[in-house]
């Protein structure tokens, strides 16, 4: 899955950008008060995308 597609999925489900790290981006789900990091790679493995969604408690892509 492309990183851009994952970020669009997160924003559609109410997650918002929190901050940038040196090698990752942190997104925050304000409804559930959960955070998760997204690596700054062009391609993100499907199992990692599913884990990020599970951490943020949103539906899987």
Coordinates of N, CA and C in Angstrom, one line a residue:
X1 N 0.9 -1.2 0.0 CA 0.0 0.0 0.0 C 0.9 1.2 0.0
X2 N 0.5 2.2 -0.8 CA 1.2 3.5 -0.8 C 1.0 4.3 0.4
X3 N 2.0 5.0 0.9 CA 1.9 5.8 2.1 C 0.8 6.8 2.0
X4 N 0.7 7.4 0.8 CA -0.3 8.5 0.6 C -1.7 7.9 0.8
X5 N -1.9 6.7 0.3 CA -3.2 6.0 0.4 C -3.6 5.8 1.8
X6 N -2.6 5.3 2.6 CA -2.8 5.1 4.0 C -3.1 6.4 4.8
X7 N -2.4 7.4 4.5 CA -2.7 8.7 5.1 C -4.1 9.2 4.8
X8 N -4.5 9.1 3.5 CA -5.9 9.5 3.1 C -6.9 8.6 3.9
X9 N -6.6 7.3 4.1 CA -7.6 6.5 4.8 C -7.7 6.9 6.3
X10 N -6.5 7.3 6.9 CA -6.5 7.7 8.3 C -7.3 9.0 8.4
X11 N -7.1 10.0 7.5 CA -7.8 11.3 7.7 C -9.3 11.1 7.4
X12 N -9.7 10.2 6.5 CA -11.1 9.9 6.3 C -11.8 9.4 7.5
X13 N -11.1 8.7 8.4 CA -11.6 8.1 9.6 C -11.4 8.9 10.9
X14 N -11.1 10.2 10.7 CA -11.0 11.1 11.8 C -9.6 11.2 12.5
X15 N -8.6 10.6 11.9 CA -7.2 10.8 12.5 C -6.6 12.0 11.9
X16 N -5.7 12.6 12.7 CA -5.1 13.9 12.3 C -3.6 13.8 12.6
X17 N -2.9 14.6 11.8 CA -1.4 14.7 11.9 C -1.1 15.3 13.3
X18 N -0.2 14.7 14.0 CA 0.3 15.2 15.3 C 1.6 15.8 15.2
X19 N 2.6 15.1 14.7 CA 4.0 15.6 14.6 C 4.8 14.8 13.7
X20 N 6.0 15.3 13.3 CA 7.0 14.6 12.5 C 8.1 14.1 13.4
X21 N 8.5 12.9 13.2 CA 9.7 12.4 13.8 C 10.9 12.4 12.8
X22 N 12.0 11.9 13.1 CA 13.1 11.9 12.1 C 12.9 10.9 11.0
X23 N 12.2 9.8 11.3 CA 12.0 8.8 10.3 C 10.5 8.3 10.2
X24 N 9.7 9.0 10.9 CA 8.3 8.6 10.9 C 7.4 9.8 11.1
X25 N 6.1 9.6 10.9 CA 5.0 10.6 11.2 C 4.1 10.1 12.2
X26 N 3.6 10.9 13.1 CA 2.7 10.4 14.2 C 1.3 11.0 13.9
X27 N 0.4 10.1 13.9 CA -1.0 10.4 13.7 C -1.8 10.1 15.0
X28 N -2.9 10.9 15.2 CA -3.6 10.9 16.5 C -5.1 10.7 16.2
X29 N -5.8 9.8 16.8 CA -7.2 9.6 16.7 C -7.8 10.3 17.9
X30 N -8.4 11.5 17.7 CA -8.9 12.3 18.8 C -10.1 11.6 19.5
X31 N -10.9 10.8 18.8 CA -12.1 10.2 19.4 C -11.6 9.1 20.4
X32 N -10.7 8.3 20.1 CA -10.2 7.2 21.0 C -9.0 7.6 21.8
X33 N -8.4 8.8 21.5 CA -7.2 9.2 22.1 C -6.0 8.2 22.0
X34 N -5.9 7.7 20.7 CA -4.8 6.8 20.4 C -3.9 7.4 19.4
X35 N -2.6 7.0 19.5 CA -1.6 7.5 18.5 C -0.9 6.3 17.9
X36 N -0.4 6.5 16.7 CA 0.4 5.5 16.0 C 1.4 6.2 15.1
X37 N 2.5 5.5 14.8 CA 3.5 6.1 13.9 C 3.5 5.4 12.6
X38 N 3.7 6.2 11.5 CA 3.8 5.8 10.2 C 5.2 6.0 9.6
X39 N 5.8 5.0 9.2 CA 7.2 5.2 8.6 C 7.2 6.0 7.4
X40 N 8.2 6.7 7.1 CA 8.3 7.6 6.0 C 8.9 6.8 4.8
X41 N 8.2 5.8 4.3 CA 8.6 5.0 3.1 C 7.5 5.2 2.1
X42 N 7.9 5.1 0.8 CA 6.9 5.2 -0.2 C 5.9 4.0 -0.2
X43 N 6.4 2.8 0.1 CA 5.5 1.7 0.2 C 5.5 1.1 1.6
X44 N 4.3 0.9 2.1 CA 4.1 0.3 3.4 C 3.5 -1.0 3.3
X45 N 4.0 -2.1 4.0 CA 3.5 -3.4 3.9 C 2.1 -3.5 4.4
X46 N 1.3 -4.4 3.8 CA -0.1 -4.5 4.2 C -0.3 -4.8 5.7
X47 N 0.6 -5.7 6.2 CA 0.4 -6.1 7.6 C 0.7 -4.9 8.6
X48 N 1.6 -4.0 8.1 CA 1.9 -2.8 9.0 C 0.7 -1.8 8.9
X49 N 0.2 -1.7 7.7 CA -1.0 -0.8 7.5 C -2.2 -1.3 8.4
X50 N -2.4 -2.6 8.4 CA -3.5 -3.1 9.3 C -3.2 -2.9 10.8
X51 N -1.9 -3.0 11.2 CA -1.6 -2.8 12.6 C -1.7 -1.4 13.0
X52 N -1.4 -0.4 12.1 CA -1.6 1.0 12.3 C -3.0 1.3 12.5
X53 N -3.9 0.7 11.7 CA -5.3 1.0 11.8 C -5.9 0.3 13.1
X54 N -5.3 -0.8 13.5 CA -5.8 -1.5 14.7 C -5.3 -0.6 15.9
X55 N -4.1 -0.1 15.9 CA -3.7 0.8 17.0 C -4.5 2.0 17.1
X56 N -5.0 2.6 16.0 CA -5.8 3.8 16.0 C -7.3 3.5 16.2
X57 N -7.6 2.2 16.2 CA -9.0 1.7 16.3 C -9.9 2.2 15.2
X58 N -9.5 2.1 14.0 CA -10.3 2.4 12.8 C -10.4 1.2 11.9
X59 N -11.3 1.2 11.0 CA -11.4 0.0 10.1 C -10.2 -0.2 9.2
X60 N -9.9 -1.4 8.9 CA -8.7 -1.7 8.1 C -8.9 -1.3 6.7
X61 N -7.8 -0.9 6.0 CA -8.0 -0.4 4.6 C -8.3 -1.6 3.6

